[in-house]
């Protein structure tokens, strides 16, 4: 007779708790973010502490020209080291101011005065656009109705449309704490149609504007000097790149690689409006030296740097013709240089 056997009880293997898909996705995203941060910190460390002083200086100057990324230069460098780098790399400003203008030189007689040309610009580390406005009387300052700290600026497209203009570029600097300013308070001087709308008569500013004879005037002057000189439209930023045909002296890296906006004027009166894209794989940006070189190649006898970075934008015939570097789209601005329609200035 066969004996019946009973199987011994076995322990049941516990099942792992099921992780919710959302939590799993968050965990993976967190791990990826941590890895990315470590890679970025490693890259910043190599730039700041690596074997290339030139790469370090270029990195420091680039981020110190931004509103929101200045802190990255101070992660592995002291405040004294950062300031030392800024002091030895950049542009040496002077007290020179554009001379009083006489008659413009004779331009190409075959080009009608109301002509506007749009050109592609390329360099070793950048791409951009150049707008050539043959009639300087068409270029003026557009601004928001009120520089109210509690208010908001306007998009460049809105400033261009409100002015009835055919083109425009962003203009002067503005209060921008942390890179999230409202764009309603300009920094420095603003003159519009001969009226001083912002700034003090007694304070000195880096002035960029046009006089009553449509000459581009750049250089440092007080508000009173600007008014007495008869500037019809002007704002503040800088530095000046070319004054009376003389390019500014550059030291070291000549600034960082960033989006740039520049205004200049040729001897025949044609106005040069330049925007350079930056912070993109296909266009890292331009240095001050790059901007001076482009302006000299296009014949500028006076030229100056306008607000750049995420504010850099050009509109022509209702379209943005460059690539804006802002992650949130075009910035709100207090001022711009715009190009009025040809019929406004025809005799």
mmCIF file of C-alpha atoms in Angstrom:
data_model
loop_
_atom_site.group_PDB
_atom_site.id
_atom_site.type_symbol
_atom_site.label_atom_id
_atom_site.label_comp_id
_atom_site.label_asym_id
_atom_site.label_seq_id
_atom_site.Cartn_x
_atom_site.Cartn_y
_atom_site.Cartn_z
ATOM 1 C CA UNK A 1 0.000 0.000 0.000
ATOM 2 C CA UNK A 2 1.502 3.265 -1.100
ATOM 3 C CA UNK A 3 1.871 5.963 1.444
ATOM 4 C CA UNK A 4 0.430 9.337 0.597
ATOM 5 C CA UNK A 5 2.746 12.223 1.010
ATOM 6 C CA UNK A 6 1.728 15.811 1.517
ATOM 7 C CA UNK A 7 3.862 18.569 0.023
ATOM 8 C CA UNK A 8 5.560 20.760 2.546
ATOM 9 C CA UNK A 9 4.239 24.268 2.657
ATOM 10 C CA UNK A 10 6.408 26.738 0.773
ATOM 11 C CA UNK A 11 6.795 30.449 1.361
ATOM 12 C CA UNK A 12 5.129 32.562 -1.309
ATOM 13 C CA UNK A 13 7.508 35.053 -2.900
ATOM 14 C CA UNK A 14 6.309 38.555 -2.030
ATOM 15 C CA UNK A 15 5.414 40.703 -5.023
ATOM 16 C CA UNK A 16 7.174 44.040 -5.372
ATOM 17 C CA UNK A 17 4.906 46.998 -4.845
ATOM 18 C CA UNK A 18 3.743 48.462 -8.134
ATOM 19 C CA UNK A 19 5.087 51.923 -8.902
ATOM 20 C CA UNK A 20 2.620 54.329 -10.414
ATOM 21 C CA UNK A 21 3.666 55.291 -13.985
ATOM 22 C CA UNK A 22 3.586 58.971 -13.138
ATOM 23 C CA UNK A 23 5.952 58.482 -10.199
ATOM 24 C CA UNK A 24 8.249 56.394 -12.362
ATOM 25 C CA UNK A 25 8.315 59.123 -15.015
ATOM 26 C CA UNK A 26 9.038 61.772 -12.397
ATOM 27 C CA UNK A 27 11.875 59.682 -10.989
ATOM 28 C CA UNK A 28 13.412 59.223 -14.432
ATOM 29 C CA UNK A 29 13.030 62.930 -15.191
ATOM 30 C CA UNK A 30 14.652 63.806 -11.871
ATOM 31 C CA UNK A 31 17.564 61.466 -12.547
ATOM 32 C CA UNK A 32 18.006 62.922 -16.027
ATOM 33 C CA UNK A 33 17.896 66.478 -14.632
ATOM 34 C CA UNK A 34 20.500 65.630 -11.988
ATOM 35 C CA UNK A 35 22.736 64.098 -14.649
ATOM 36 C CA UNK A 36 22.323 67.184 -16.847
ATOM 37 C CA UNK A 37 23.167 69.484 -13.946
ATOM 38 C CA UNK A 38 26.283 67.469 -13.183
ATOM 39 C CA UNK A 39 27.342 67.677 -16.828
ATOM 40 C CA UNK A 40 26.740 71.449 -16.878
ATOM 41 C CA UNK A 41 28.647 71.954 -13.642
ATOM 42 C CA UNK A 42 31.478 69.858 -15.024
ATOM 43 C CA UNK A 43 31.566 71.933 -18.205
ATOM 44 C CA UNK A 44 31.536 75.192 -16.224
ATOM 45 C CA UNK A 45 34.335 73.882 -13.992
ATOM 46 C CA UNK A 46 36.469 72.976 -17.008
ATOM 47 C CA UNK A 47 35.863 76.397 -18.573
ATOM 48 C CA UNK A 48 36.658 78.256 -15.351
ATOM 49 C CA UNK A 49 39.440 76.067 -14.000
ATOM 50 C CA UNK A 50 40.695 74.387 -17.150
ATOM 51 C CA UNK A 51 43.917 74.971 -19.076
ATOM 52 C CA UNK A 52 42.590 77.721 -21.401
ATOM 53 C CA UNK A 53 42.488 81.257 -19.978
ATOM 54 C CA UNK A 54 40.986 82.483 -23.261
ATOM 55 C CA UNK A 55 38.047 80.065 -22.996
ATOM 56 C CA UNK A 56 37.547 81.080 -19.354
ATOM 57 C CA UNK A 57 37.550 84.785 -20.178
ATOM 58 C CA UNK A 58 35.142 84.315 -23.090
ATOM 59 C CA UNK A 59 32.749 82.287 -20.912
ATOM 60 C CA UNK A 60 32.820 84.839 -18.084
ATOM 61 C CA UNK A 61 32.236 87.788 -20.404
ATOM 62 C CA UNK A 62 29.434 85.964 -22.197
ATOM 63 C CA UNK A 63 27.414 85.104 -19.085
ATOM 64 C CA UNK A 64 28.104 88.436 -17.367
ATOM 65 C CA UNK A 65 26.360 90.186 -20.262
ATOM 66 C CA UNK A 66 23.144 88.286 -19.529
ATOM 67 C CA UNK A 67 20.421 89.231 -17.052
ATOM 68 C CA UNK A 68 19.803 85.799 -15.549
ATOM 69 C CA UNK A 69 23.009 83.752 -15.920
ATOM 70 C CA UNK A 70 25.574 85.978 -14.207
ATOM 71 C CA UNK A 71 25.678 83.616 -11.203
ATOM 72 C CA UNK A 72 27.299 80.853 -13.278
ATOM 73 C CA UNK A 73 30.543 82.829 -13.514
ATOM 74 C CA UNK A 74 30.724 82.956 -9.716
ATOM 75 C CA UNK A 75 30.238 79.243 -9.055
ATOM 76 C CA UNK A 76 33.945 78.460 -9.339
ATOM 77 C CA UNK A 77 35.421 81.972 -9.445
ATOM 78 C CA UNK A 78 35.522 84.662 -6.779
ATOM 79 C CA UNK A 79 34.039 88.105 -7.274
ATOM 80 C CA UNK A 80 37.566 89.506 -7.526
ATOM 81 C CA UNK A 81 38.522 87.010 -10.238
ATOM 82 C CA UNK A 82 35.388 87.765 -12.248
ATOM 83 C CA UNK A 83 35.980 91.512 -12.050
ATOM 84 C CA UNK A 84 39.622 91.084 -13.062
ATOM 85 C CA UNK A 85 38.533 89.174 -16.170
ATOM 86 C CA UNK A 86 35.982 91.849 -17.078
ATOM 87 C CA UNK A 87 38.561 94.596 -16.603
ATOM 88 C CA UNK A 88 41.070 93.099 -19.031
ATOM 89 C CA UNK A 89 38.625 91.937 -21.712
ATOM 90 C CA UNK A 90 36.235 94.194 -23.540
ATOM 91 C CA UNK A 91 36.093 97.619 -25.101
ATOM 92 C CA UNK A 92 37.925 100.722 -23.951
ATOM 93 C CA UNK A 93 35.406 103.566 -23.959
ATOM 94 C CA UNK A 94 36.507 107.118 -24.714
ATOM 95 C CA UNK A 95 35.076 110.594 -24.222
ATOM 96 C CA UNK A 96 34.795 111.123 -27.976
ATOM 97 C CA UNK A 97 31.452 112.236 -29.437
ATOM 98 C CA UNK A 98 30.311 112.338 -33.050
ATOM 99 C CA UNK A 99 31.299 115.606 -34.721
ATOM 100 C CA UNK A 100 28.639 118.027 -35.886
ATOM 101 C CA UNK A 101 27.555 116.739 -39.277
ATOM 102 C CA UNK A 102 27.593 118.635 -42.527
ATOM 103 C CA UNK A 103 26.362 117.404 -45.872
ATOM 104 C CA UNK A 104 26.284 113.675 -46.494
ATOM 105 C CA UNK A 105 28.559 112.319 -49.200
ATOM 106 C CA UNK A 106 27.039 111.511 -52.553
ATOM 107 C CA UNK A 107 25.714 107.951 -52.592
ATOM 108 C CA UNK A 108 24.880 105.667 -55.476
ATOM 109 C CA UNK A 109 22.723 107.803 -57.759
ATOM 110 C CA UNK A 110 21.088 104.675 -59.163
ATOM 111 C CA UNK A 111 19.629 103.700 -55.766
ATOM 112 C CA UNK A 112 16.390 105.551 -54.949
ATOM 113 C CA UNK A 113 16.512 107.270 -51.578
ATOM 114 C CA UNK A 114 13.482 105.382 -50.289
ATOM 115 C CA UNK A 115 15.252 102.013 -50.816
ATOM 116 C CA UNK A 116 15.519 99.525 -47.952
ATOM 117 C CA UNK A 117 17.775 96.494 -48.366
ATOM 118 C CA UNK A 118 17.774 93.337 -46.227
ATOM 119 C CA UNK A 119 20.966 91.247 -46.245
ATOM 120 C CA UNK A 120 22.205 88.046 -44.625
ATOM 121 C CA UNK A 121 25.234 88.422 -42.346
ATOM 122 C CA UNK A 122 27.555 85.556 -41.390
ATOM 123 C CA UNK A 123 30.693 85.258 -39.308
ATOM 124 C CA UNK A 124 32.787 82.618 -37.634
ATOM 125 C CA UNK A 125 30.381 82.142 -34.722
ATOM 126 C CA UNK A 126 27.232 83.945 -35.820
ATOM 127 C CA UNK A 127 24.497 84.637 -38.335
ATOM 128 C CA UNK A 128 22.343 87.726 -38.567
ATOM 129 C CA UNK A 129 20.563 90.326 -40.660
ATOM 130 C CA UNK A 130 21.547 93.776 -41.895
ATOM 131 C CA UNK A 131 18.885 96.311 -42.883
ATOM 132 C CA UNK A 132 20.178 99.245 -44.934
ATOM 133 C CA UNK A 133 17.875 102.283 -44.845
ATOM 134 C CA UNK A 134 19.023 104.782 -47.473
ATOM 135 C CA UNK A 135 16.974 107.696 -46.096
ATOM 136 C CA UNK A 136 18.071 108.467 -42.490
ATOM 137 C CA UNK A 137 15.078 110.783 -41.973
ATOM 138 C CA UNK A 138 12.902 107.657 -41.787
ATOM 139 C CA UNK A 139 14.661 106.301 -38.687
ATOM 140 C CA UNK A 140 13.332 107.491 -35.338
ATOM 141 C CA UNK A 141 12.683 106.385 -31.773
ATOM 142 C CA UNK A 142 9.385 104.707 -30.914
ATOM 143 C CA UNK A 143 8.428 104.380 -27.257
ATOM 144 C CA UNK A 144 5.601 103.235 -25.019
ATOM 145 C CA UNK A 145 3.141 105.963 -23.938
ATOM 146 C CA UNK A 146 4.179 105.979 -20.264
ATOM 147 C CA UNK A 147 7.338 104.866 -18.472
ATOM 148 C CA UNK A 148 5.361 103.644 -15.462
ATOM 149 C CA UNK A 149 7.173 101.223 -13.078
ATOM 150 C CA UNK A 150 3.822 99.525 -12.499
ATOM 151 C CA UNK A 151 3.072 99.319 -16.199
ATOM 152 C CA UNK A 152 4.240 97.070 -19.017
ATOM 153 C CA UNK A 153 6.327 97.532 -22.104
ATOM 154 C CA UNK A 154 5.274 96.631 -25.630
ATOM 155 C CA UNK A 155 6.455 93.954 -28.034
ATOM 156 C CA UNK A 156 8.593 95.243 -30.879
ATOM 157 C CA UNK A 157 5.841 94.304 -33.326
ATOM 158 C CA UNK A 158 3.410 96.469 -31.351
ATOM 159 C CA UNK A 159 5.816 99.431 -31.276
ATOM 160 C CA UNK A 160 6.364 99.145 -35.025
ATOM 161 C CA UNK A 161 2.641 98.912 -35.730
ATOM 162 C CA UNK A 162 1.737 101.770 -33.392
ATOM 163 C CA UNK A 163 4.305 103.979 -35.115
ATOM 164 C CA UNK A 164 2.992 103.083 -38.567
ATOM 165 C CA UNK A 165 6.500 101.885 -39.408
ATOM 166 C CA UNK A 166 7.711 99.324 -41.934
ATOM 167 C CA UNK A 167 10.637 98.020 -39.864
ATOM 168 C CA UNK A 168 12.178 98.196 -36.432
ATOM 169 C CA UNK A 169 14.822 96.911 -34.040
ATOM 170 C CA UNK A 170 14.883 96.862 -30.252
ATOM 171 C CA UNK A 171 16.377 99.963 -28.701
ATOM 172 C CA UNK A 172 17.804 101.013 -25.356
ATOM 173 C CA UNK A 173 18.239 99.219 -22.063
ATOM 174 C CA UNK A 174 15.570 98.885 -19.419
ATOM 175 C CA UNK A 175 15.153 97.787 -15.820
ATOM 176 C CA UNK A 176 15.264 93.990 -15.978
ATOM 177 C CA UNK A 177 15.801 92.358 -12.551
ATOM 178 C CA UNK A 178 16.500 88.651 -12.952
ATOM 179 C CA UNK A 179 15.756 88.796 -16.647
ATOM 180 C CA UNK A 180 12.004 89.043 -16.041
ATOM 181 C CA UNK A 181 11.459 92.807 -16.044
ATOM 182 C CA UNK A 182 8.233 94.291 -17.381
ATOM 183 C CA UNK A 183 10.034 96.434 -19.956
ATOM 184 C CA UNK A 184 8.310 99.607 -18.840
ATOM 185 C CA UNK A 185 11.210 101.607 -17.376
ATOM 186 C CA UNK A 186 14.044 102.638 -19.736
ATOM 187 C CA UNK A 187 17.547 103.086 -18.389
ATOM 188 C CA UNK A 188 19.141 106.411 -19.150
ATOM 189 C CA UNK A 189 17.949 109.046 -21.558
ATOM 190 C CA UNK A 190 15.064 108.955 -24.035
ATOM 191 C CA UNK A 191 14.393 111.787 -26.489
ATOM 192 C CA UNK A 192 11.430 111.505 -28.816
ATOM 193 C CA UNK A 193 10.624 114.145 -31.442
ATOM 194 C CA UNK A 194 12.918 116.594 -29.656
ATOM 195 C CA UNK A 195 11.293 116.085 -26.247
ATOM 196 C CA UNK A 196 13.234 114.698 -23.290
ATOM 197 C CA UNK A 197 10.960 111.907 -22.018
ATOM 198 C CA UNK A 198 13.369 110.120 -19.653
ATOM 199 C CA UNK A 199 16.605 111.011 -17.950
ATOM 200 C CA UNK A 200 18.005 114.133 -16.341
ATOM 201 C CA UNK A 201 19.405 117.235 -17.961
ATOM 202 C CA UNK A 202 22.396 117.153 -15.615
ATOM 203 C CA UNK A 203 23.278 113.438 -15.661
ATOM 204 C CA UNK A 204 25.667 111.962 -18.227
ATOM 205 C CA UNK A 205 24.645 109.079 -20.465
ATOM 206 C CA UNK A 206 25.885 106.967 -23.334
ATOM 207 C CA UNK A 207 23.709 108.539 -26.029
ATOM 208 C CA UNK A 208 22.695 107.076 -29.393
ATOM 209 C CA UNK A 209 20.416 109.144 -31.608
ATOM 210 C CA UNK A 210 19.765 111.359 -34.596
ATOM 211 C CA UNK A 211 20.025 115.137 -34.789
ATOM 212 C CA UNK A 212 17.763 117.465 -36.739
ATOM 213 C CA UNK A 213 19.898 116.938 -39.842
ATOM 214 C CA UNK A 214 19.517 113.146 -39.602
ATOM 215 C CA UNK A 215 23.107 112.475 -38.565
ATOM 216 C CA UNK A 216 23.651 109.582 -36.162
ATOM 217 C CA UNK A 217 25.282 110.920 -32.998
ATOM 218 C CA UNK A 218 26.986 108.594 -30.506
ATOM 219 C CA UNK A 219 29.054 109.233 -27.402
ATOM 220 C CA UNK A 220 28.770 110.273 -23.791
ATOM 221 C CA UNK A 221 26.972 113.511 -22.999
ATOM 222 C CA UNK A 222 24.556 115.001 -20.501
ATOM 223 C CA UNK A 223 20.864 115.318 -21.161
ATOM 224 C CA UNK A 224 21.326 119.078 -21.508
ATOM 225 C CA UNK A 225 24.094 118.635 -24.088
ATOM 226 C CA UNK A 226 21.885 116.243 -26.052
ATOM 227 C CA UNK A 227 18.982 118.692 -26.062
ATOM 228 C CA UNK A 228 21.196 121.681 -26.875
ATOM 229 C CA UNK A 229 22.718 119.737 -29.742
ATOM 230 C CA UNK A 230 19.269 119.329 -31.226
ATOM 231 C CA UNK A 231 18.875 115.565 -31.022
ATOM 232 C CA UNK A 232 15.411 114.761 -32.360
ATOM 233 C CA UNK A 233 15.347 111.061 -31.390
ATOM 234 C CA UNK A 234 17.771 109.366 -28.996
ATOM 235 C CA UNK A 235 18.121 106.737 -26.296
ATOM 236 C CA UNK A 236 20.814 105.243 -24.087
ATOM 237 C CA UNK A 237 22.920 102.122 -24.281
ATOM 238 C CA UNK A 238 26.408 101.362 -25.505
ATOM 239 C CA UNK A 239 29.262 101.132 -25.845
ATOM 240 C CA UNK A 240 30.008 103.199 -28.923
ATOM 241 C CA UNK A 241 31.755 101.062 -31.547
ATOM 242 C CA UNK A 242 32.830 103.659 -34.121
ATOM 243 C CA UNK A 243 33.019 107.435 -33.670
ATOM 244 C CA UNK A 244 33.992 109.763 -36.520
ATOM 245 C CA UNK A 245 35.412 106.836 -38.475
ATOM 246 C CA UNK A 246 37.606 105.607 -35.609
ATOM 247 C CA UNK A 247 36.860 102.146 -34.216
ATOM 248 C CA UNK A 248 36.942 101.644 -30.458
ATOM 249 C CA UNK A 249 39.970 99.903 -29.004
ATOM 250 C CA UNK A 250 39.380 96.284 -28.015
ATOM 251 C CA UNK A 251 41.243 94.366 -25.312
ATOM 252 C CA UNK A 252 41.385 90.603 -24.804
ATOM 253 C CA UNK A 253 38.334 88.693 -25.990
ATOM 254 C CA UNK A 254 36.484 91.903 -26.862
ATOM 255 C CA UNK A 255 33.373 90.856 -24.968
ATOM 256 C CA UNK A 256 31.441 87.609 -24.909
ATOM 257 C CA UNK A 257 29.484 85.798 -27.610
ATOM 258 C CA UNK A 258 25.873 86.939 -27.409
ATOM 259 C CA UNK A 259 22.945 88.114 -29.512
ATOM 260 C CA UNK A 260 23.608 91.720 -30.569
ATOM 261 C CA UNK A 261 21.711 94.707 -31.905
ATOM 262 C CA UNK A 262 23.747 97.512 -33.497
ATOM 263 C CA UNK A 263 22.964 100.774 -35.268
ATOM 264 C CA UNK A 264 25.339 102.651 -37.556
ATOM 265 C CA UNK A 265 25.484 105.197 -40.355
ATOM 266 C CA UNK A 266 27.532 105.442 -43.543
ATOM 267 C CA UNK A 267 29.102 108.612 -44.903
ATOM 268 C CA UNK A 268 26.306 108.865 -47.471
ATOM 269 C CA UNK A 269 23.726 108.944 -44.663
ATOM 270 C CA UNK A 270 22.376 105.403 -45.081
ATOM 271 C CA UNK A 271 21.499 103.841 -41.721
ATOM 272 C CA UNK A 272 22.730 100.332 -40.901
ATOM 273 C CA UNK A 273 20.535 98.253 -38.586
ATOM 274 C CA UNK A 274 22.194 94.999 -37.544
ATOM 275 C CA UNK A 275 20.883 92.087 -35.503
ATOM 276 C CA UNK A 276 22.972 89.013 -34.720
ATOM 277 C CA UNK A 277 21.409 85.805 -33.459
ATOM 278 C CA UNK A 278 22.951 84.010 -30.491
ATOM 279 C CA UNK A 279 22.633 81.250 -27.891
ATOM 280 C CA UNK A 280 21.802 78.763 -30.631
ATOM 281 C CA UNK A 281 23.778 75.840 -32.100
ATOM 282 C CA UNK A 282 23.888 77.483 -35.536
ATOM 283 C CA UNK A 283 24.737 80.943 -34.160
ATOM 284 C CA UNK A 284 26.496 81.245 -30.805
ATOM 285 C CA UNK A 285 26.607 85.021 -30.981
ATOM 286 C CA UNK A 286 29.069 87.819 -31.665
ATOM 287 C CA UNK A 287 31.646 89.740 -29.655
ATOM 288 C CA UNK A 288 32.120 93.500 -29.688
ATOM 289 C CA UNK A 289 35.030 92.991 -32.070
ATOM 290 C CA UNK A 290 32.801 91.018 -34.438
ATOM 291 C CA UNK A 291 30.229 93.834 -34.472
ATOM 292 C CA UNK A 292 32.858 96.486 -35.166
ATOM 293 C CA UNK A 293 34.274 94.425 -38.010
ATOM 294 C CA UNK A 294 30.843 93.971 -39.624
ATOM 295 C CA UNK A 295 30.044 97.665 -39.303
ATOM 296 C CA UNK A 296 33.382 98.678 -40.785
ATOM 297 C CA UNK A 297 32.882 96.276 -43.698
ATOM 298 C CA UNK A 298 29.537 97.962 -44.399
ATOM 299 C CA UNK A 299 31.059 101.430 -44.325
ATOM 300 C CA UNK A 300 29.868 102.774 -40.956
ATOM 301 C CA UNK A 301 31.503 106.011 -39.817
ATOM 302 C CA UNK A 302 29.514 106.056 -36.577
ATOM 303 C CA UNK A 303 28.050 103.013 -34.819
ATOM 304 C CA UNK A 304 26.954 101.907 -31.367
ATOM 305 C CA UNK A 305 25.756 98.866 -29.489
ATOM 306 C CA UNK A 306 22.079 98.676 -28.525
ATOM 307 C CA UNK A 307 20.422 96.363 -26.012
ATOM 308 C CA UNK A 308 21.026 92.759 -27.070
ATOM 309 C CA UNK A 309 20.623 89.296 -25.586
ATOM 310 C CA UNK A 310 17.070 88.042 -25.398
ATOM 311 C CA UNK A 311 15.834 91.495 -26.505
ATOM 312 C CA UNK A 312 17.526 91.290 -29.911
ATOM 313 C CA UNK A 313 14.884 91.367 -32.640
ATOM 314 C CA UNK A 314 14.296 92.826 -36.085
ATOM 315 C CA UNK A 315 10.932 93.240 -37.788
ATOM 316 C CA UNK A 316 10.620 94.033 -41.470
ATOM 317 C CA UNK A 317 7.374 94.205 -43.425
ATOM 318 C CA UNK A 318 5.394 92.720 -40.545
ATOM 319 C CA UNK A 319 7.665 89.702 -40.000
ATOM 320 C CA UNK A 320 10.407 88.891 -37.493
ATOM 321 C CA UNK A 321 13.409 88.212 -39.726
ATOM 322 C CA UNK A 322 15.854 86.932 -37.096
ATOM 323 C CA UNK A 323 15.668 84.192 -34.459
ATOM 324 C CA UNK A 324 14.801 85.544 -31.014
ATOM 325 C CA UNK A 325 16.937 84.099 -28.214
ATOM 326 C CA UNK A 326 14.248 84.462 -25.539
ATOM 327 C CA UNK A 327 12.706 81.190 -24.373
ATOM 328 C CA UNK A 328 9.408 83.005 -23.824
ATOM 329 C CA UNK A 329 9.176 84.797 -27.132
ATOM 330 C CA UNK A 330 9.798 88.493 -27.882
ATOM 331 C CA UNK A 331 10.426 90.695 -24.854
ATOM 332 C CA UNK A 332 8.369 93.653 -23.683
ATOM 333 C CA UNK A 333 10.356 96.812 -24.450
ATOM 334 C CA UNK A 334 10.124 100.526 -23.635
ATOM 335 C CA UNK A 335 11.891 101.809 -26.767
ATOM 336 C CA UNK A 336 12.870 100.873 -30.297
ATOM 337 C CA UNK A 337 14.355 102.359 -33.437
ATOM 338 C CA UNK A 338 11.756 102.167 -36.207
ATOM 339 C CA UNK A 339 11.727 102.972 -39.915
ATOM 340 C CA UNK A 340 8.791 105.077 -40.998
ATOM 341 C CA UNK A 341 7.062 104.735 -44.369
ATOM 342 C CA UNK A 342 8.652 106.500 -47.326
ATOM 343 C CA UNK A 343 5.681 108.767 -47.977
ATOM 344 C CA UNK A 344 6.224 110.559 -44.654
ATOM 345 C CA UNK A 345 9.528 112.033 -45.804
ATOM 346 C CA UNK A 346 8.978 112.640 -49.496
ATOM 347 C CA UNK A 347 8.875 116.315 -50.563
#
